[in-house]
Amino acid sequence: MTTEQLTVPRSARGKRPGRSRGHRERRRNPLAHLMLVGFGLLMLYPLIWMLGASFKESQFIFTEVSPIPNPVTLENYEQGWRGSGIGFGTYFLNSTVVAGLSVVGNMFACSLAGFAFARMEFRGRKILFAAMLATLMLPQHVLLVPQYILFSQLGWVNTFLPLVVPKFLAVDAFFVFLMVQFLRGLPRELDQAAKVDGAGPWQTYWRIILPLTMPALATTAIFTFIWTWNDFLGPILYLQDPRLYTVPLGLNAFLDASGDSAWGPMFAMAVLSLGPLFGFFLVGQKYLTSGIATTGLKG
């Protein structure tokens, strides 16, 4: 008998801790996966129910527990798309215009403001940056009345201008801060090399810095599109003509205070309205992950 066999207890001889631990982990993994799948289905149930309700006849939407429609009908989609005098395609077009211009405005203005705060030296930069961050703690509802008075005096009420123009003025401090944190992670040598080559601040921003900020720009674009597409408060404040309504206001038009609401068409159009959101998110999800992950690496 060797010295190692004498020092090791009999109960521990012949056992392989690595194998037993791996066996326990393999037994645990299927259970964890089943729990995650069950939790995911629970979270998706409202969406599944709405999808099933969009294919049900109106009298069966709230009387059947099962989300599976029986019989299946496309009448809700036909009625919803025709709308009540104004086709729902008009609402889709209006939302696309507002969301698209908002995305372009935020990407340009917030990246430009972020470049100024992160890469340029000017008097009062820290004070202005602190004031910009302080606006994040200011409730949006505090600004509703003064903003409405301002836009009313400018004659912008009942137009898309109050919803779009502020995006080109870098009013979303969250995205400015996002760009600043991302730009602080880029090496300063890029600016110095561009300056040696004779590039000014604008050329440095446009040719050197902007192409490197694609992850942060994609994050800004995705969140701006989602928030603008789902925005209900802004359009209902400034849009009075039904022909200018966006998708949330179009969905609200199916509801009737008297109780005679068109639930089937509303659910059908709600399903269609999710399509652009999912599509925009799927296209930019890889940039979204990298943009959020690298934002706070360097303060």
CSV table of C-alpha atoms in Angstrom, one decimal:
chain,number,residue,atom,x,y,z
A,1,MET,CA,0.0,0.0,0.0
A,2,THR,CA,1.4,3.4,-1.0
A,3,THR,CA,1.7,6.5,1.1
A,4,GLU,CA,-1.1,8.3,-0.8
A,5,GLN,CA,-3.5,5.4,-0.2
A,6,LEU,CA,-2.8,5.6,3.5
A,7,THR,CA,-3.6,9.3,3.8
A,8,VAL,CA,-6.8,9.1,1.7
A,9,PRO,CA,-9.9,7.8,3.6
A,10,ARG,CA,-11.5,4.6,2.4
A,11,SER,CA,-14.8,6.3,1.8
A,12,ALA,CA,-13.1,8.7,-0.6
A,13,ARG,CA,-11.3,6.1,-2.6
A,14,GLY,CA,-12.5,5.4,-6.1
A,15,LYS,CA,-14.8,8.5,-6.2
A,16,ARG,CA,-14.4,11.1,-8.9
A,17,PRO,CA,-15.8,14.4,-7.7
A,18,GLY,CA,-15.7,16.0,-11.2
A,19,ARG,CA,-17.9,13.3,-12.7
A,20,SER,CA,-20.5,13.4,-9.8
A,21,ARG,CA,-20.6,17.2,-9.9
A,22,GLY,CA,-21.1,17.2,-13.7
A,23,HIS,CA,-23.8,14.5,-13.4
A,24,ARG,CA,-25.7,16.7,-10.8
A,25,GLU,CA,-25.4,19.7,-13.1
A,26,ARG,CA,-26.8,17.7,-16.1
A,27,ARG,CA,-29.7,16.6,-14.0
A,28,ARG,CA,-30.4,20.2,-12.9
A,29,ASN,CA,-30.2,21.8,-16.4
A,30,PRO,CA,-33.3,20.2,-17.9
A,31,LEU,CA,-35.4,21.3,-14.9
A,32,ALA,CA,-34.0,24.8,-15.1
A,33,HIS,CA,-34.8,24.9,-18.9
A,34,LEU,CA,-38.3,23.7,-18.3
A,35,MET,CA,-38.8,26.4,-15.7
A,36,LEU,CA,-37.5,29.1,-18.0
A,37,VAL,CA,-39.7,27.9,-20.9
A,38,GLY,CA,-42.8,27.9,-18.6
A,39,PHE,CA,-42.0,31.4,-17.3
A,40,GLY,CA,-41.5,32.5,-20.9
A,41,LEU,CA,-44.8,31.1,-22.0
A,42,LEU,CA,-46.5,32.8,-19.0
A,43,MET,CA,-45.0,36.2,-20.0
A,44,LEU,CA,-46.0,35.7,-23.7
A,45,TYR,CA,-49.6,34.6,-22.8
A,46,PRO,CA,-51.1,38.1,-23.2
A,47,LEU,CA,-49.6,38.4,-26.6
A,48,ILE,CA,-50.7,34.9,-27.6
A,49,TRP,CA,-54.2,35.7,-26.3
A,50,MET,CA,-54.4,38.9,-28.3
A,51,LEU,CA,-53.2,37.1,-31.4
A,52,GLY,CA,-55.9,34.5,-31.0
A,53,ALA,CA,-58.5,37.1,-30.2
A,54,SER,CA,-57.8,38.9,-33.5
A,55,PHE,CA,-58.9,35.8,-35.4
A,56,LYS,CA,-62.1,35.2,-33.3
A,57,GLU,CA,-65.6,36.4,-34.0
A,58,SER,CA,-66.6,39.3,-31.7
A,59,GLN,CA,-69.0,37.3,-29.6
A,60,PHE,CA,-66.4,34.7,-28.7
A,61,ILE,CA,-63.5,37.0,-27.7
A,62,PHE,CA,-64.3,37.3,-24.0
A,63,THR,CA,-66.5,34.2,-23.7
A,64,GLU,CA,-63.8,31.6,-24.6
A,65,VAL,CA,-60.8,30.9,-22.3
A,66,SER,CA,-58.7,29.2,-24.9
A,67,PRO,CA,-56.6,31.5,-27.1
A,68,ILE,CA,-57.1,29.2,-30.1
A,69,PRO,CA,-59.8,30.7,-32.4
A,70,ASN,CA,-62.6,28.4,-33.4
A,71,PRO,CA,-63.8,29.2,-36.1
A,72,VAL,CA,-61.0,31.3,-37.6
A,73,THR,CA,-62.1,34.6,-39.3
A,74,LEU,CA,-60.3,37.4,-41.0
A,75,GLU,CA,-63.2,39.8,-40.7
A,76,ASN,CA,-61.5,41.7,-37.8
A,77,TYR,CA,-58.5,42.5,-40.0
A,78,GLU,CA,-60.7,43.6,-42.9
A,79,GLN,CA,-62.8,45.9,-40.7
A,80,GLY,CA,-59.9,47.2,-38.8
A,81,TRP,CA,-57.9,48.1,-41.9
A,82,ARG,CA,-60.9,49.9,-43.4
A,83,GLY,CA,-61.5,51.8,-40.2
A,84,SER,CA,-64.3,54.2,-39.7
A,85,GLY,CA,-64.0,56.6,-42.6
A,86,ILE,CA,-60.1,56.7,-42.5
A,87,GLY,CA,-58.1,53.6,-43.4
A,88,PHE,CA,-55.7,52.3,-40.8
A,89,GLY,CA,-53.0,52.5,-43.4
A,90,THR,CA,-53.1,56.3,-42.9
A,91,TYR,CA,-52.3,55.9,-39.2
A,92,PHE,CA,-49.4,53.6,-40.1
A,93,LEU,CA,-48.0,56.1,-42.6
A,94,ASN,CA,-48.3,59.0,-40.0
A,95,SER,CA,-46.5,56.9,-37.4
A,96,THR,CA,-43.8,55.9,-39.8
A,97,VAL,CA,-43.2,59.6,-40.7
A,98,VAL,CA,-43.1,60.8,-37.1
A,99,ALA,CA,-41.0,57.8,-35.9
A,100,GLY,CA,-38.6,58.0,-38.8
A,101,LEU,CA,-37.9,61.7,-38.5
A,102,SER,CA,-37.5,61.3,-34.7
A,103,VAL,CA,-35.0,58.6,-35.2
A,104,VAL,CA,-33.0,60.7,-37.7
A,105,GLY,CA,-33.2,63.7,-35.4
A,106,ASN,CA,-32.1,61.9,-32.3
A,107,MET,CA,-29.2,60.1,-34.0
A,108,PHE,CA,-27.8,63.3,-35.5
A,109,ALA,CA,-28.4,65.8,-32.7
A,110,CYS,CA,-27.6,63.5,-29.7
A,111,SER,CA,-24.4,62.2,-31.3
A,112,LEU,CA,-23.4,65.8,-32.1
A,113,ALA,CA,-24.1,67.0,-28.6
A,114,GLY,CA,-22.3,63.9,-27.2
A,115,PHE,CA,-19.3,64.6,-29.3
A,116,ALA,CA,-19.1,68.2,-28.0
A,117,PHE,CA,-19.4,67.1,-24.4
A,118,ALA,CA,-17.0,64.1,-24.7
A,119,ARG,CA,-14.3,65.3,-27.1
A,120,MET,CA,-14.2,69.1,-27.1
A,121,GLU,CA,-13.0,71.6,-24.5
A,122,PHE,CA,-15.0,74.8,-24.0
A,123,ARG,CA,-15.9,77.1,-21.2
A,124,GLY,CA,-18.8,75.8,-19.0
A,125,ARG,CA,-18.7,72.3,-20.4
A,126,LYS,CA,-19.0,70.6,-17.0
A,127,ILE,CA,-21.8,72.9,-15.8
A,128,LEU,CA,-23.8,72.4,-19.0
A,129,PHE,CA,-23.3,68.7,-18.8
A,130,ALA,CA,-24.5,68.6,-15.2
A,131,ALA,CA,-27.5,70.7,-16.2
A,132,MET,CA,-28.3,68.3,-19.0
A,133,LEU,CA,-28.2,65.4,-16.6
A,134,ALA,CA,-30.4,67.2,-14.2
A,135,THR,CA,-33.2,67.3,-16.8
A,136,LEU,CA,-33.4,63.5,-16.5
A,137,MET,CA,-34.8,64.0,-13.0
A,138,LEU,CA,-37.4,66.5,-14.3
A,139,PRO,CA,-40.9,64.9,-14.7
A,140,GLN,CA,-42.2,65.2,-18.2
A,141,HIS,CA,-45.6,66.4,-17.0
A,142,VAL,CA,-44.0,69.6,-15.6
A,143,LEU,CA,-43.1,70.6,-19.2
A,144,LEU,CA,-46.5,69.9,-20.8
A,145,VAL,CA,-48.2,73.2,-20.2
A,146,PRO,CA,-45.2,75.5,-21.2
A,147,GLN,CA,-44.4,73.4,-24.2
A,148,TYR,CA,-48.0,73.5,-25.4
A,149,ILE,CA,-48.2,77.3,-25.0
A,150,LEU,CA,-44.9,77.6,-26.9
A,151,PHE,CA,-46.0,75.4,-29.8
A,152,SER,CA,-49.4,77.0,-29.9
A,153,GLN,CA,-47.9,80.5,-30.2
A,154,LEU,CA,-45.7,79.2,-33.0
A,155,GLY,CA,-48.8,77.8,-34.8
A,156,TRP,CA,-47.5,74.2,-34.7
A,157,VAL,CA,-50.6,72.6,-33.1
A,158,ASN,CA,-52.3,70.1,-35.3
A,159,THR,CA,-49.1,69.4,-37.1
A,160,PHE,CA,-46.2,66.9,-36.8
A,161,LEU,CA,-43.8,69.7,-35.9
A,162,PRO,CA,-44.1,69.5,-32.1
A,163,LEU,CA,-43.4,65.8,-32.2
A,164,VAL,CA,-40.4,66.0,-34.6
A,165,VAL,CA,-38.6,69.3,-34.3
A,166,PRO,CA,-37.5,68.9,-30.7
A,167,LYS,CA,-35.7,65.6,-31.7
A,168,PHE,CA,-33.4,67.7,-33.9
A,169,LEU,CA,-32.4,69.9,-30.9
A,170,ALA,CA,-31.0,67.1,-28.6
A,171,VAL,CA,-33.7,67.4,-26.0
A,172,ASP,CA,-33.4,63.7,-25.0
A,173,ALA,CA,-30.8,63.8,-22.3
A,174,PHE,CA,-30.7,60.0,-21.9
A,175,PHE,CA,-29.4,59.6,-25.5
A,176,VAL,CA,-26.9,62.4,-25.1
A,177,PHE,CA,-25.5,60.8,-22.0
A,178,LEU,CA,-25.5,57.4,-23.8
A,179,MET,CA,-23.4,59.0,-26.6
A,180,VAL,CA,-21.1,60.8,-24.2
A,181,GLN,CA,-20.3,57.5,-22.3
A,182,PHE,CA,-19.7,55.7,-25.5
A,183,LEU,CA,-17.4,58.3,-27.0
A,184,ARG,CA,-15.3,58.5,-23.8
A,185,GLY,CA,-14.3,54.9,-24.5
A,186,LEU,CA,-12.8,55.8,-27.9
A,187,PRO,CA,-9.0,56.6,-27.8
A,188,ARG,CA,-8.1,60.3,-28.0
A,189,GLU,CA,-5.3,59.5,-30.4
A,190,LEU,CA,-8.0,59.4,-33.2
A,191,ASP,CA,-8.8,63.1,-32.7
A,192,GLN,CA,-5.1,64.0,-32.5
A,193,ALA,CA,-4.3,62.1,-35.7
A,194,ALA,CA,-7.2,63.8,-37.5
A,195,LYS,CA,-6.0,67.2,-36.3
A,196,VAL,CA,-2.5,66.5,-37.6
A,197,ASP,CA,-4.1,65.7,-41.0
A,198,GLY,CA,-5.8,69.1,-41.0
A,199,ALA,CA,-9.3,68.0,-40.0
A,200,GLY,CA,-11.4,70.4,-38.0
A,201,PRO,CA,-14.0,69.4,-35.3
A,202,TRP,CA,-16.8,68.9,-37.9
A,203,GLN,CA,-14.6,66.7,-40.1
A,204,THR,CA,-13.4,64.7,-37.1
A,205,TYR,CA,-16.9,64.1,-36.0
A,206,TRP,CA,-18.3,63.2,-39.4
A,207,ARG,CA,-15.5,61.1,-40.8
A,208,ILE,CA,-13.7,59.6,-37.8
A,209,ILE,CA,-16.0,59.5,-34.8
A,210,LEU,CA,-19.5,59.0,-36.3
A,211,PRO,CA,-18.6,55.7,-38.1
A,212,LEU,CA,-17.2,54.3,-34.9
A,213,THR,CA,-20.4,55.0,-32.9
A,214,MET,CA,-22.6,52.6,-34.8
A,215,PRO,CA,-23.5,50.5,-31.6
A,216,ALA,CA,-24.6,53.6,-29.7
A,217,LEU,CA,-26.4,55.0,-32.7
A,218,ALA,CA,-28.3,51.8,-33.2
A,219,THR,CA,-29.3,51.8,-29.5
A,220,THR,CA,-30.5,55.3,-29.9
A,221,ALA,CA,-32.4,54.5,-33.1
A,222,ILE,CA,-34.1,51.4,-31.6
A,223,PHE,CA,-35.2,53.0,-28.4
A,224,THR,CA,-36.3,56.2,-30.2
A,225,PHE,CA,-38.4,54.3,-32.7
A,226,ILE,CA,-40.1,52.1,-30.0
A,227,TRP,CA,-40.9,55.1,-27.7
A,228,THR,CA,-42.1,57.3,-30.6
A,229,TRP,CA,-44.2,54.5,-32.2
A,230,ASN,CA,-45.9,53.8,-28.9
A,231,ASP,CA,-46.3,57.4,-27.8
A,232,PHE,CA,-49.9,58.3,-27.0
A,233,LEU,CA,-49.6,61.5,-24.9
A,234,GLY,CA,-47.7,63.6,-27.4
A,235,PRO,CA,-50.0,62.9,-30.4
A,236,ILE,CA,-53.2,63.3,-28.4
A,237,LEU,CA,-52.1,66.7,-27.2
A,238,TYR,CA,-51.0,68.2,-30.5
A,239,LEU,CA,-53.0,66.3,-33.2
A,240,GLN,CA,-56.6,67.3,-33.7
A,241,ASP,CA,-57.3,66.2,-37.3
A,242,PRO,CA,-58.1,62.5,-37.4
A,243,ARG,CA,-56.2,62.3,-40.7
A,244,LEU,CA,-53.0,63.1,-38.8
A,245,TYR,CA,-53.6,60.4,-36.1
A,246,THR,CA,-50.8,58.0,-35.3
A,247,VAL,CA,-51.2,54.3,-34.6
A,248,PRO,CA,-51.9,54.6,-30.8
A,249,LEU,CA,-54.7,57.2,-31.5
A,250,GLY,CA,-56.0,55.0,-34.3
A,251,LEU,CA,-56.3,52.1,-31.9
A,252,ASN,CA,-58.0,54.3,-29.4
A,253,ALA,CA,-60.6,55.2,-32.0
A,254,PHE,CA,-62.0,51.6,-31.8
A,255,LEU,CA,-63.0,52.2,-28.2
A,256,ASP,CA,-66.3,53.7,-27.3
A,257,ALA,CA,-67.2,55.2,-24.0
A,258,SER,CA,-70.7,53.9,-24.3
A,259,GLY,CA,-69.4,50.3,-24.2
A,260,ASP,CA,-69.9,49.4,-27.8
A,261,SER,CA,-66.2,49.0,-28.6
A,262,ALA,CA,-64.9,47.2,-31.7
A,263,TRP,CA,-62.6,44.8,-29.8
A,264,GLY,CA,-61.9,42.4,-32.7
A,265,PRO,CA,-60.7,45.0,-35.1
A,266,MET,CA,-58.7,46.7,-32.4
A,267,PHE,CA,-56.9,43.5,-31.5
A,268,ALA,CA,-56.2,42.8,-35.1
A,269,MET,CA,-54.7,46.2,-35.7
A,270,ALA,CA,-52.7,46.0,-32.5
A,271,VAL,CA,-51.2,42.8,-33.8
A,272,LEU,CA,-50.2,44.5,-37.1
A,273,SER,CA,-48.8,47.5,-35.2
A,274,LEU,CA,-46.3,45.2,-33.4
A,275,GLY,CA,-44.8,44.2,-36.7
A,276,PRO,CA,-42.6,47.3,-37.3
A,277,LEU,CA,-41.5,47.2,-33.6
A,278,PHE,CA,-40.3,43.5,-33.9
A,279,GLY,CA,-38.8,44.1,-37.3
A,280,PHE,CA,-36.8,47.2,-36.2
A,281,PHE,CA,-35.7,45.4,-33.1
A,282,LEU,CA,-34.5,42.3,-34.8
A,283,VAL,CA,-32.5,44.2,-37.4
A,284,GLY,CA,-30.6,46.2,-34.8
A,285,GLN,CA,-30.5,43.8,-31.9
A,286,LYS,CA,-26.8,42.9,-32.3
A,287,TYR,CA,-25.9,46.6,-32.2
A,288,LEU,CA,-28.2,47.2,-29.3
A,289,THR,CA,-26.5,44.6,-27.1
A,290,SER,CA,-23.0,45.9,-27.8
A,291,GLY,CA,-24.1,49.5,-27.5
A,292,ILE,CA,-25.5,49.0,-24.0
A,293,ALA,CA,-22.7,46.8,-22.9
A,294,THR,CA,-19.9,49.3,-23.8
A,295,THR,CA,-21.7,52.4,-22.6
A,296,GLY,CA,-20.5,52.4,-19.0
A,297,LEU,CA,-17.0,51.0,-19.5
A,298,LYS,CA,-15.3,54.3,-19.1
A,299,GLY,CA,-16.7,57.2,-17.1
